[in-house]
Coordinates of C-alpha atoms in Angstrom, one line a residue:
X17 CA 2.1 -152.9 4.2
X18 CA -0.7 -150.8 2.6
X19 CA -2.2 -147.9 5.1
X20 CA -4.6 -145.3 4.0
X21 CA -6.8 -142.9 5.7
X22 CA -10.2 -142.4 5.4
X23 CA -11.3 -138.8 6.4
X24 CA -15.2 -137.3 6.8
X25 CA -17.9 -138.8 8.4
X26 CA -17.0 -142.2 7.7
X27 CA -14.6 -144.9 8.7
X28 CA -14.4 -148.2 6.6
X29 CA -18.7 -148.2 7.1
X30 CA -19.0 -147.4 11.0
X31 CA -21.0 -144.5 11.6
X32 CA -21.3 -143.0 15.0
X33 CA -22.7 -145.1 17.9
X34 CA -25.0 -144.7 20.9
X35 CA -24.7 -147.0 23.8
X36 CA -27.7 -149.0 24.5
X37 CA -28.4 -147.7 28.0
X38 CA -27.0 -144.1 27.1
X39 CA -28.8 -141.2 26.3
X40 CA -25.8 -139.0 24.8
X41 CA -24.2 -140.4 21.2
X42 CA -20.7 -141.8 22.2
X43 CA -17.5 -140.4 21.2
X44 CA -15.8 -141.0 17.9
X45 CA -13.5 -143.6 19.8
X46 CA -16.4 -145.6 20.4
X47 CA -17.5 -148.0 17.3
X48 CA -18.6 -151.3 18.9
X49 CA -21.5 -152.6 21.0
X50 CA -21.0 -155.8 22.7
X51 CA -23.9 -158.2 23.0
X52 CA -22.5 -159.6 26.1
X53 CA -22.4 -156.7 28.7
X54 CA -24.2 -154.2 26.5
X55 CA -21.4 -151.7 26.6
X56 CA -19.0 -150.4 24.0
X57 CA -16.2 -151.0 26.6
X58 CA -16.0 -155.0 25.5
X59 CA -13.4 -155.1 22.2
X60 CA -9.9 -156.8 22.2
X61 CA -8.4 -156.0 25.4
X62 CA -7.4 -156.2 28.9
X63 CA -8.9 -153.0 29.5
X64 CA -13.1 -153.9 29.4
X65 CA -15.5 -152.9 31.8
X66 CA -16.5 -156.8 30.7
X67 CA -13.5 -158.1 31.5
X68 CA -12.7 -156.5 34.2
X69 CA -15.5 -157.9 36.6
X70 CA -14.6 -161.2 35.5
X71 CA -11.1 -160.8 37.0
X72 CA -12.7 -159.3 40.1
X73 CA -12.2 -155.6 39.2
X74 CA -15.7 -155.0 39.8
X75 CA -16.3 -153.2 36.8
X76 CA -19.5 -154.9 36.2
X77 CA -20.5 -157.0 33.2
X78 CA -24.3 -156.8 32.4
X79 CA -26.5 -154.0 31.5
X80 CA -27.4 -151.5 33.5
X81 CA -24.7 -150.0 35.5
X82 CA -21.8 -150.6 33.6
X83 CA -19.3 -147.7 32.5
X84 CA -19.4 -146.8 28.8
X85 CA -16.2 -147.0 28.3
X86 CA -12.7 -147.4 30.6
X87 CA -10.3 -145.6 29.4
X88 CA -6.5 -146.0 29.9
X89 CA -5.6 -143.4 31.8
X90 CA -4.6 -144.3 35.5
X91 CA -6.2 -142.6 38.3
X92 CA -4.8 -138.4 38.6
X93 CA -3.2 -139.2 42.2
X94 CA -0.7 -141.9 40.4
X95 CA 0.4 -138.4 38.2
X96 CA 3.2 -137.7 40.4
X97 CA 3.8 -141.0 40.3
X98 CA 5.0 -141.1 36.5
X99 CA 7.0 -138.3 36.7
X100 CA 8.9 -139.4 39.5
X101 CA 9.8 -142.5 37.1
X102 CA 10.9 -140.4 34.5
X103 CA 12.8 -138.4 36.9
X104 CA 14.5 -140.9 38.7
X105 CA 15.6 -142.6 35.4
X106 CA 17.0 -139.2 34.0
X107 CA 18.5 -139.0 37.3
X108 CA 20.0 -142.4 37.0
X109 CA 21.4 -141.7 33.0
X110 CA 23.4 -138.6 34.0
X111 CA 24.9 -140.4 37.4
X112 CA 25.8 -143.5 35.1
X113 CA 27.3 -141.1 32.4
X114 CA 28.5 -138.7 34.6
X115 CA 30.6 -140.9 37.3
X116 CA 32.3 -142.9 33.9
X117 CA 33.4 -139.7 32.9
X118 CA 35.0 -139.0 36.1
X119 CA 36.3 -142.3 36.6
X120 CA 38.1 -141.9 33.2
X121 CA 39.6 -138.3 33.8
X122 CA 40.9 -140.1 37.2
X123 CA 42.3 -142.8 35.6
X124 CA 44.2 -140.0 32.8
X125 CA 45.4 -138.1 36.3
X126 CA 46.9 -141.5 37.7
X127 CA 48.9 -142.2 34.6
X128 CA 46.7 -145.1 34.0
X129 CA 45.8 -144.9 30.1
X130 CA 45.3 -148.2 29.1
X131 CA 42.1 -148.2 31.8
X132 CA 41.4 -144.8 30.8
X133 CA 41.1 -145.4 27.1
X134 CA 39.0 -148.2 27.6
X135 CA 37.0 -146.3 30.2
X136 CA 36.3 -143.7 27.9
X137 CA 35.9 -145.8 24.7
X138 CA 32.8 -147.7 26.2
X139 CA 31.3 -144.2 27.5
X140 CA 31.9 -142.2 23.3
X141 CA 31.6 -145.2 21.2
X142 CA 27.9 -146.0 22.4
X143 CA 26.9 -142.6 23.0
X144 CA 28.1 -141.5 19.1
X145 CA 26.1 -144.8 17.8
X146 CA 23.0 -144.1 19.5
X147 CA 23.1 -140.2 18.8
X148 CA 23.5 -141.0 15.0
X149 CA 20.4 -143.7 15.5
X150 CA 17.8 -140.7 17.2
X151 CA 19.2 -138.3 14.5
X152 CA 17.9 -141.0 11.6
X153 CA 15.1 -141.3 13.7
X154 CA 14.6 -137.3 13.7
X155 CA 15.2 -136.9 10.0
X156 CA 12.6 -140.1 8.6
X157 CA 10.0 -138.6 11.3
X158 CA 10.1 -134.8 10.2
X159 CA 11.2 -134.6 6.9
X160 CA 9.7 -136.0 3.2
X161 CA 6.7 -135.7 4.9
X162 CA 5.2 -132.3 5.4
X163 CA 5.5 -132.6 9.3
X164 CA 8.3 -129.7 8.8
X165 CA 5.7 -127.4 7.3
X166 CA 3.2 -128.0 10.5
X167 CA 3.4 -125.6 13.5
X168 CA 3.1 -127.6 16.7
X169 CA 4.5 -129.8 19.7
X170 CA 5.8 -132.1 17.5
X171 CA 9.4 -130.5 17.1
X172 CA 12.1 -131.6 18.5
X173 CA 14.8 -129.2 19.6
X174 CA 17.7 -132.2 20.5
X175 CA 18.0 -135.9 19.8
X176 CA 20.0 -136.1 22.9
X177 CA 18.7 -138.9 25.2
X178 CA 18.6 -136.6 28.3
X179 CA 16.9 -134.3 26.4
X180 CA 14.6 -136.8 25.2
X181 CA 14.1 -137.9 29.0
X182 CA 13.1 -134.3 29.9
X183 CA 10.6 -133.4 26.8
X184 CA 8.9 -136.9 27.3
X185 CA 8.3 -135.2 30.9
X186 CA 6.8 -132.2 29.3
X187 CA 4.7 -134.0 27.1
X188 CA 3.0 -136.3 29.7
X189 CA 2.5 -133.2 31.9
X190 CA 0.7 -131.5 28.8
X191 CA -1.2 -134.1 27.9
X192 CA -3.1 -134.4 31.7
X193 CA -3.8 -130.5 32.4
X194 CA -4.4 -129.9 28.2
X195 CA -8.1 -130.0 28.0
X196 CA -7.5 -128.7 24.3
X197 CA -5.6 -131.8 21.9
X198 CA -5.3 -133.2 25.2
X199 CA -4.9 -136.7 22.9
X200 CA -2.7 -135.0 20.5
X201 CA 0.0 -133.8 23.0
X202 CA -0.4 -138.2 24.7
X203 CA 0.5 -140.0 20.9
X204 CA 3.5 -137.2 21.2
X205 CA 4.7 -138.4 24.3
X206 CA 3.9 -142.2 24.0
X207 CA 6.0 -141.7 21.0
X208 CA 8.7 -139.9 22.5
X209 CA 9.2 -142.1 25.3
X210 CA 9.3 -145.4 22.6
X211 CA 12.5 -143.9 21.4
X212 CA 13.9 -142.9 24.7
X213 CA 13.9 -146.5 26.4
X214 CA 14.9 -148.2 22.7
X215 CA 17.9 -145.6 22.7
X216 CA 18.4 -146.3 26.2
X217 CA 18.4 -150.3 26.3
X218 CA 20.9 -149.7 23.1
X219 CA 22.9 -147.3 24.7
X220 CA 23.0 -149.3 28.2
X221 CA 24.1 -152.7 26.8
X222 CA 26.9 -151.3 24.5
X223 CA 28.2 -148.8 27.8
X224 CA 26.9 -149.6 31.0
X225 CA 27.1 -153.3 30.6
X226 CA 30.9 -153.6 29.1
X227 CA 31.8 -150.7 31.8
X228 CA 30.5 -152.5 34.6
X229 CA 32.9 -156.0 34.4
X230 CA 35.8 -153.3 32.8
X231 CA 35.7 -151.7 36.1
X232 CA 35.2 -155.1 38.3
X233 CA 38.1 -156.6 36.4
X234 CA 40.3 -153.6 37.3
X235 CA 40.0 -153.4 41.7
X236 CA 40.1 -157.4 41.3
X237 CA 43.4 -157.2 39.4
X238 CA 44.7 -154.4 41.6
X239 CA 43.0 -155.9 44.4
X240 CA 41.8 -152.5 45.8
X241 CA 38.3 -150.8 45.2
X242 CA 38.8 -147.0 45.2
X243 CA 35.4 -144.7 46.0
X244 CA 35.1 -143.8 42.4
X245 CA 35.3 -147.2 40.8
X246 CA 32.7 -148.2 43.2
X247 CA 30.0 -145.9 42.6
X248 CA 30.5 -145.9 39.0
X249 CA 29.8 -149.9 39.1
X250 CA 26.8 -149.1 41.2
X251 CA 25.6 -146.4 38.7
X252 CA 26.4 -148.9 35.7
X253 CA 24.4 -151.8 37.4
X254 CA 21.5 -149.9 38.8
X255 CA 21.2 -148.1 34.9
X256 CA 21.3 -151.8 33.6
X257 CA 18.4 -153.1 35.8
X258 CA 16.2 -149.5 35.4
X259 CA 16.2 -149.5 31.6
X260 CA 14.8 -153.2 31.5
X261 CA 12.2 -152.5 34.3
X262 CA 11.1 -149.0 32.5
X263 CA 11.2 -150.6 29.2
X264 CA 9.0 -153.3 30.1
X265 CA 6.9 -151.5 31.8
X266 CA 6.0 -149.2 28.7
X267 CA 5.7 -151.9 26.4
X268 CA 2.9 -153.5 28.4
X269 CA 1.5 -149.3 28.9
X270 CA 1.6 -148.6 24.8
X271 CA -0.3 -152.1 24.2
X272 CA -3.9 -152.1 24.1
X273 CA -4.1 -155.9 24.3
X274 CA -1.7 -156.4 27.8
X275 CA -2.7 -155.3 31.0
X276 CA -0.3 -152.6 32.5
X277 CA 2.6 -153.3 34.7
X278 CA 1.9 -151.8 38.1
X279 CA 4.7 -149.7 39.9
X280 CA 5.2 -152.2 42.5
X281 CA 5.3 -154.9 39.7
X282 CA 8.1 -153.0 37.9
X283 CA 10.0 -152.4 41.9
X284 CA 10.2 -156.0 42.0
X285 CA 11.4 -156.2 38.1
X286 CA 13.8 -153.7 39.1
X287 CA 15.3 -155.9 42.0
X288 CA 15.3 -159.4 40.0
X289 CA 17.6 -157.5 37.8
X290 CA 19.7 -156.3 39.9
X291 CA 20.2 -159.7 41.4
X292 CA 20.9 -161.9 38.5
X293 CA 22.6 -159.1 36.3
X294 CA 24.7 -159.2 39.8
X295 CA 25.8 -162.2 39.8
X296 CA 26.4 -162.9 35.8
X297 CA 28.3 -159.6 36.2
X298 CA 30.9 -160.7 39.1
X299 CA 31.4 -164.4 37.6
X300 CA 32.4 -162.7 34.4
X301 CA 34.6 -160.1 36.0
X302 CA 36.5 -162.7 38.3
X303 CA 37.1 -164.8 35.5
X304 CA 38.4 -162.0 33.0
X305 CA 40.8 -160.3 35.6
X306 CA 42.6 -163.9 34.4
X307 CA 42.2 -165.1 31.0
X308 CA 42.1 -162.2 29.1
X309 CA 41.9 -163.8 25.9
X310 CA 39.4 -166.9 26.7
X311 CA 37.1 -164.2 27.9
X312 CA 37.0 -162.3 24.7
X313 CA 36.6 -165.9 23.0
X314 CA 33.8 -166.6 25.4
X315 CA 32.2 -163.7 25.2
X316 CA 32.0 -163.8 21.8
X317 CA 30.9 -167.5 21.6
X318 CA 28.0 -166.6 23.7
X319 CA 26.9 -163.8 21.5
X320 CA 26.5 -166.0 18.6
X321 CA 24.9 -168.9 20.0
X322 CA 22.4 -166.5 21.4
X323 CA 21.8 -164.9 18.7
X324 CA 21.2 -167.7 16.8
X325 CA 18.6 -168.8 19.3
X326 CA 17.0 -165.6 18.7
X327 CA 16.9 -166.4 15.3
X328 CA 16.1 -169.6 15.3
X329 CA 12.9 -168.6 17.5
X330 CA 11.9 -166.1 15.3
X331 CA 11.1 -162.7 16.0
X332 CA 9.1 -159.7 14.5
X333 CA 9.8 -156.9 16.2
X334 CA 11.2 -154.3 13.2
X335 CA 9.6 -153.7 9.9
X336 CA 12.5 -154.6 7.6
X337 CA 14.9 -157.7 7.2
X338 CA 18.1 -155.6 8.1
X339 CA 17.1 -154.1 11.4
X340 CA 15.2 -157.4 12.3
X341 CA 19.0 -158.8 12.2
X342 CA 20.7 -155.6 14.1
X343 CA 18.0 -156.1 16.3
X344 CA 18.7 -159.7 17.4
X345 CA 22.5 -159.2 17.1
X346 CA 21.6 -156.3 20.1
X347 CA 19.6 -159.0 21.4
X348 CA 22.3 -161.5 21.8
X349 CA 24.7 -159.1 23.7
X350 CA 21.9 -158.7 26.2
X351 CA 21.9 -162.0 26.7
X352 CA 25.1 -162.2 27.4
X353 CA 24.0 -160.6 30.9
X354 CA 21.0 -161.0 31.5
X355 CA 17.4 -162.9 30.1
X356 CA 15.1 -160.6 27.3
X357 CA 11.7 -162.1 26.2
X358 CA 11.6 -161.6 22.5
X359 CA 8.5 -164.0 21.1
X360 CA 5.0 -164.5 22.0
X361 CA 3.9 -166.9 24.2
X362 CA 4.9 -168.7 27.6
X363 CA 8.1 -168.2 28.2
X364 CA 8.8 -170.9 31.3
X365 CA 11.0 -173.1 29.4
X366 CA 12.8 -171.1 27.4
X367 CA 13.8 -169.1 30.9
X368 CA 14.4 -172.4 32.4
X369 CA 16.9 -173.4 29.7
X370 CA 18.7 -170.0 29.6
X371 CA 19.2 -169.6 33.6
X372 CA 20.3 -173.4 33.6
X373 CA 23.0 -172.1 31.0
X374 CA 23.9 -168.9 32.5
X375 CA 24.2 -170.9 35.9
X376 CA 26.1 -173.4 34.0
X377 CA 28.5 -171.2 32.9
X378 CA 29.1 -168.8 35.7
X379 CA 29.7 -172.2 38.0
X380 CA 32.8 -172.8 35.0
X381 CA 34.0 -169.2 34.9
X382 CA 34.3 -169.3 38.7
X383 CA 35.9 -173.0 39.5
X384 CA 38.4 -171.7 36.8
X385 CA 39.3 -168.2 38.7
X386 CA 39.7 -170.2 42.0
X387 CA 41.6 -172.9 40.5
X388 CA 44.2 -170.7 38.4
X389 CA 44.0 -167.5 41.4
X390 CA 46.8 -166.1 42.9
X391 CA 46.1 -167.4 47.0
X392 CA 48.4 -164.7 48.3
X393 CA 46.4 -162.2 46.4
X394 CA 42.7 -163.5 46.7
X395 CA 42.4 -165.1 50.0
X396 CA 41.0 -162.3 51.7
X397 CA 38.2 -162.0 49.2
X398 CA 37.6 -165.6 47.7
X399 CA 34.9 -167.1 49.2
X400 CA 33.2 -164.3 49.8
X401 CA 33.5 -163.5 45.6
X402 CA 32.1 -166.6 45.1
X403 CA 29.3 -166.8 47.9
X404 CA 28.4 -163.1 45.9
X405 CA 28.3 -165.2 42.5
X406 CA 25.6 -167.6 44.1
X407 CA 23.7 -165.9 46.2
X408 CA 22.5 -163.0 44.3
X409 CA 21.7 -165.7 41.4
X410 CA 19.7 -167.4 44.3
X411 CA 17.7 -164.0 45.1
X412 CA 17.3 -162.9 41.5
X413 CA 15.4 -166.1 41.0
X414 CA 13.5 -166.0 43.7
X415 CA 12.3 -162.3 43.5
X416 CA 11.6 -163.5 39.8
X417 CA 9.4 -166.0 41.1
X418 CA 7.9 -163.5 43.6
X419 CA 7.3 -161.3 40.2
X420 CA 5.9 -163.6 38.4
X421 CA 3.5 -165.2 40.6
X422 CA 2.0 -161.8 42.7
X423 CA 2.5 -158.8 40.0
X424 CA 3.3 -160.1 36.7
X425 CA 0.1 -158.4 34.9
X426 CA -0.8 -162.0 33.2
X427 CA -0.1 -164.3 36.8
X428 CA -1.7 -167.6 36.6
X429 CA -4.9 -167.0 38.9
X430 CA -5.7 -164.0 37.1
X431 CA -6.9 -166.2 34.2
X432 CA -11.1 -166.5 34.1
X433 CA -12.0 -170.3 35.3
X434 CA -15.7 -169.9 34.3
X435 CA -15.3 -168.3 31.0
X436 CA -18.8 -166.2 30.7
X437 CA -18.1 -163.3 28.5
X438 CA -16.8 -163.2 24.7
X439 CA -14.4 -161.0 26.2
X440 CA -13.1 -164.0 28.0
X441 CA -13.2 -166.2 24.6
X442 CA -11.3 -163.9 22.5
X443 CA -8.5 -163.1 25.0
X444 CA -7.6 -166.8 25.9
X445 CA -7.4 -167.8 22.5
X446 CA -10.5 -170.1 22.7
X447 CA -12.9 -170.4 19.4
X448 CA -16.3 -168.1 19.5
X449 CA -19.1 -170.0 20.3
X450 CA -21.6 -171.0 17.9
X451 CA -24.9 -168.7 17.3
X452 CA -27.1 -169.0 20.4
X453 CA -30.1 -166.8 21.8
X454 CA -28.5 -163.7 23.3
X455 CA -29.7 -164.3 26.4
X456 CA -27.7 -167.7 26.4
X457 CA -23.8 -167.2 28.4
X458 CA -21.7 -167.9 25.7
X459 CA -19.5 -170.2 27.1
X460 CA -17.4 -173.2 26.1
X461 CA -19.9 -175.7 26.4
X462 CA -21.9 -174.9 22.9
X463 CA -18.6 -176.1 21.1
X464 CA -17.9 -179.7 19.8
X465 CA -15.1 -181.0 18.6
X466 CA -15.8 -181.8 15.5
X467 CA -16.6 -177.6 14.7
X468 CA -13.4 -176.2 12.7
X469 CA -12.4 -172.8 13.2
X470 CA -13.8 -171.5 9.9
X471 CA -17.5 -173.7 11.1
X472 CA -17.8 -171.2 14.4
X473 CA -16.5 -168.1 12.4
X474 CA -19.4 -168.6 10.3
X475 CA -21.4 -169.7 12.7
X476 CA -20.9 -167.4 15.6
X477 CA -22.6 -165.1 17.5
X478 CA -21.9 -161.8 16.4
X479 CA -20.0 -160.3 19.2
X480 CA -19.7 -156.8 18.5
X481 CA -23.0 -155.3 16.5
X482 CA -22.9 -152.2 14.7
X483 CA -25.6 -149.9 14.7
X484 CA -26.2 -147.2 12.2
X485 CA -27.7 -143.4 13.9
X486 CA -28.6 -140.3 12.4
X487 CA -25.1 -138.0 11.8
X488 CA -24.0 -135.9 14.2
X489 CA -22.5 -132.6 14.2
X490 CA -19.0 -134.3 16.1
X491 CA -17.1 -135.0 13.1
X492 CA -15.5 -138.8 12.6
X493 CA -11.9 -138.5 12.3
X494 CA -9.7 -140.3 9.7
X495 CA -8.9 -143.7 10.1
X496 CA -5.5 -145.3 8.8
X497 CA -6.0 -149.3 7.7
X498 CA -2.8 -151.2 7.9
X499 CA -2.9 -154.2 5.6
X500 CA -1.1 -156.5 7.9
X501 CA -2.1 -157.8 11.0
X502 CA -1.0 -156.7 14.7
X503 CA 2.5 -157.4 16.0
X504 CA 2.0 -159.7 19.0
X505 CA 3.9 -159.3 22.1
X506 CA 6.3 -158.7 23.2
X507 CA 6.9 -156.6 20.1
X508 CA 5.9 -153.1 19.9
X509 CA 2.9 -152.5 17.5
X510 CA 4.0 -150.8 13.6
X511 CA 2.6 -147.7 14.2
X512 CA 5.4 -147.5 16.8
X513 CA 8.4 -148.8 14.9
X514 CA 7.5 -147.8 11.5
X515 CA 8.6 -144.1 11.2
X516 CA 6.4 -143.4 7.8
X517 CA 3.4 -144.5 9.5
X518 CA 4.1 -142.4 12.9
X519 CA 5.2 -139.6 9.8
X520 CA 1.5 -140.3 8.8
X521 CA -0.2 -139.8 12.3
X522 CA 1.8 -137.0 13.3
X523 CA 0.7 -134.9 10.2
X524 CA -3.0 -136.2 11.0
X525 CA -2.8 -135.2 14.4
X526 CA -2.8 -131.2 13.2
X527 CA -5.2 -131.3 10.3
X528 CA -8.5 -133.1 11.7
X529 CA -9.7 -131.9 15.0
X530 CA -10.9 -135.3 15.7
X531 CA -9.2 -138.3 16.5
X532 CA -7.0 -140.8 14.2
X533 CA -7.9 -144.3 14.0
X534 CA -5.9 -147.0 13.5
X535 CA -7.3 -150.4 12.2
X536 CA -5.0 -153.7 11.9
X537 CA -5.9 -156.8 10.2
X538 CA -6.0 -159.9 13.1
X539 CA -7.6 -162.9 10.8
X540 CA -11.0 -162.3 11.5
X541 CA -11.6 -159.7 13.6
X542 CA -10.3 -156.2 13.5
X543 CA -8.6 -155.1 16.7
X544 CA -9.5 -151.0 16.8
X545 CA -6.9 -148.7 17.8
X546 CA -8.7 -145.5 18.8
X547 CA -8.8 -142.5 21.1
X548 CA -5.7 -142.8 23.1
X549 CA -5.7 -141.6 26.5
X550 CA -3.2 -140.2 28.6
X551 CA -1.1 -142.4 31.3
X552 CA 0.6 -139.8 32.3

């Protein structure tokens, strides 16, 4: 990867831009005029005034009447909103951490220490592994690059994740009621908040997940459920099914080219989690309060052929070889509960194949505990157990499907049936359209087959048109060009996971006072990064 920036009052060749029905010069975010609805709003993206009326937003697609440019922030009512999230899933960290904790000084009081040294293993070990992870993250982000020298909102007092949680508040606050740098205090939170749900879904996995069966295993052995062991299970599962939900939900929010997940939308994530992670949960717990050593062997066997799936699928989600592997190894012990998109593309068969696995196995694990069970013991308990197993598999599914077909943000009859917009071309993967009169719709039916892709590229119309104006006094800010092109979803993009670049926007951020561009390289068009605003 090569990145640069390019400072003064140019960036790469664009020179400031005025929209065609506008009177004022646009901002320096704004570099493009689209030919097909006359605004600047029309560029790579969900996001478009374009797009948006051909998905039924209204937003208008022609001429006159049309924004100049939509801009990512959600309406100011839906404020509280976002900081209730972030609330609720500091809330939700501390009563997960907290009632382990508790569980394990009760389980020291009782004379119990083999349950309390595995109770308090699975709440340090993780907690010690992702601490030393955000300090490595601290020290590459603000040091050996002059950030340390810079005065600003950019330090970081702890690398503790409820910290984190709590100065990712602050930030988002600032960067709504900051008229000043208001886009300087929203790449600090966006950033911020990255690391807080990858150190969470880390830290969840390697302590809330393995704590969660630890404790099941233990009241179905003892056949009892004591008060504490039950809330800490709820904690555990409820922490599991909110760090997937709140993850998601930012990936899609810090992507430019996804539409964002609505709150509702990531309610109804929440609850097919809880469901399925449910029921994988319990069939694993019932069969390990047996075979203690086949579920180690299992457990492990299911890691590594995940993993290798992973692999074999291919992902690109880290910028180096050797966290690309820790990454799918961390990937494989999430499967081992649960079902984690990790490539690009539609992802119906390969959920298909891994449910019909997962239901596979947890109809073995469970015909094995009832066959080898202890009837005097488990009667009282049995069929309901198993009717658990089932049924919340059964309404994990089907809330998935409820998900998927009303608020996934990419459901099936969101996709544009008459295709009239380039916007429409270049977000559904079809070929540009060769060159036409602009008053021509640009649709579909100017292709023929026998065009190649590199015939309509030269060929095409040209979408976005450039125009030069007379200099302004607003300065152009400095824009970084990353010689590689964009990660694709559901990866996060490289100036996320790359800590030299985010090094390198986080210095820029306090010596222009205009804002930082960021240009990848997509094949042939160059998908702009610019002017962030605020979703919180």
């Amino acid at each position: 990867m090569a990145a640069q920036s390019d400072g003064g009052g140019k960036a790469g060749g664009f020179a400031q831009l005025y929209d065609v029905d506008a009177d004022e010069p646009l901002d320096s975010a704004a570099i493009h005029i689209c030919q097909c609805c006359r605004t600047s709003a029309c560029y790579w993206g969900c996001r478009s005034a374009c797009l948006g009326s051909l998905l039924g937003g209204g937003a208008g697609g022609g001429g006159g009447g049309v924004g100049i440019r939509e801009t990512h922030c959600p309406p100011r009512e839906q404020l509280w909103l976002d900081c209730l999230w972030i609330v609720l899933a500091l809330l939700v960290f501390f009563w997960d951490v907290g009632t382990d904790l508790c569980l394990a000084v009760d389980y020291y009081r009782r004379q119990d220490y083999l349950w309390f040294g595995l109770t308090l293993f699975f709440v340090l070990v993780p907690s010690v592994l992702v601490q030393i992870l955000s300090f490595r993250w601290f020290v590459q982000d603000y040091t050996g690059g002059g950030l340390g020298e810079v005065e600003g909102l950019t330090k970081r007092g702890s690398v503790a994740l409820g910290c984190l949680y709590i100065r990712t508040l602050y930030l988002g606050v600032m960067s709504r009621r900051q008229k000043e740098h208001q886009r300087r205090w929203y790449w600090a939170m966006m950033f911020e908040y990255a690391d807080v749900n990858m150190l969470r879904l880390l830290e969840t996995f390697l302590e809330s997940a393995p704590q969660l069966v630890l404790q099941l295993c233990i009241m179905i052995q003892e056949n009892r459920a004591e008060k504490l062991q039950c809330i800490s299970s709820l904690a555990s599962l409820l922490s599991l099914a909110w760090v997937l939900a709140s993850y998601h939900k930012l990936l899609r929010d810090s992507r430019d080219d996804q539409r964002s997940m609505s709150y509702r939308g990531a309610l109804l994530h929440l609850f097919w989690r809880l469901f399925t992670i449910s029921s994988r949960v319990l069939a694993l717990a019932l069969f390990a309060s047996l075979f203690h050593i086949y579920f180690g062997i299992f457990v492990v066997v299911h890691w590594c052929a995940m993993a290798f799936w992973v692999v074999h699928g291919g992902t690109d989600f880290c910028m180096s070889k050797w966290e690309e592997v820790l990454f799918n190894m961390v990937v494989g012990i999430v499967y081992i509960f649960c079902w984690f998109n990790v490539k690009e593309g539609r992802t119906r068969s390969r959920m298909v194949a891994y449910y019909t696995v997962v239901l596979a196995e947890n109809t073995i694990l469970t015909g094995l505990w009832y066959a080898y069970r202890d009837p005097v013991l488990t009667d009282s308990y049995a069929v309901p157990a198993l009717c658990g197993v089932y049924l919340t598999f059964a309404g994990g599914v089907l809330v998935m499907l409820l998900y998927y077909g009303f608020l996934h943000p990419a459901t099936a009859h969101l996709q544009p049936s008459p295709a009239s917009s380039c916007c429409a071309q270049l977000l559904w993967g079809l070929p540009l359209p060769p060159s036409v009169p602009p008053t021509a719709p640009p649709t579909p039916a100017h292709m023929t087959k026998s065009q190649t892709e590199e015939d309509v590229a030269e060929s095409c119309l040209p979408v976005f048109q450039v125009r030069s104006v007379t200099p302004t006094s607003k300065p152009e800010g400095p824009l970084i060009k990353i010689d590689m092109p964009r990660k694709r979803y559901p990866a996060w993009d490289a100036h996320y996971v790359d800590r030299r670049l985010r090094r390198t926007i986080n210095i820029l951020q306090y010596i222009t006072p205009a804002a930082v561009g960021i240009r990848y390289r997509d094949g042939p068009l160059l998908y702009e990064l610019l002017q962030y605003e605020s979703s919180l």
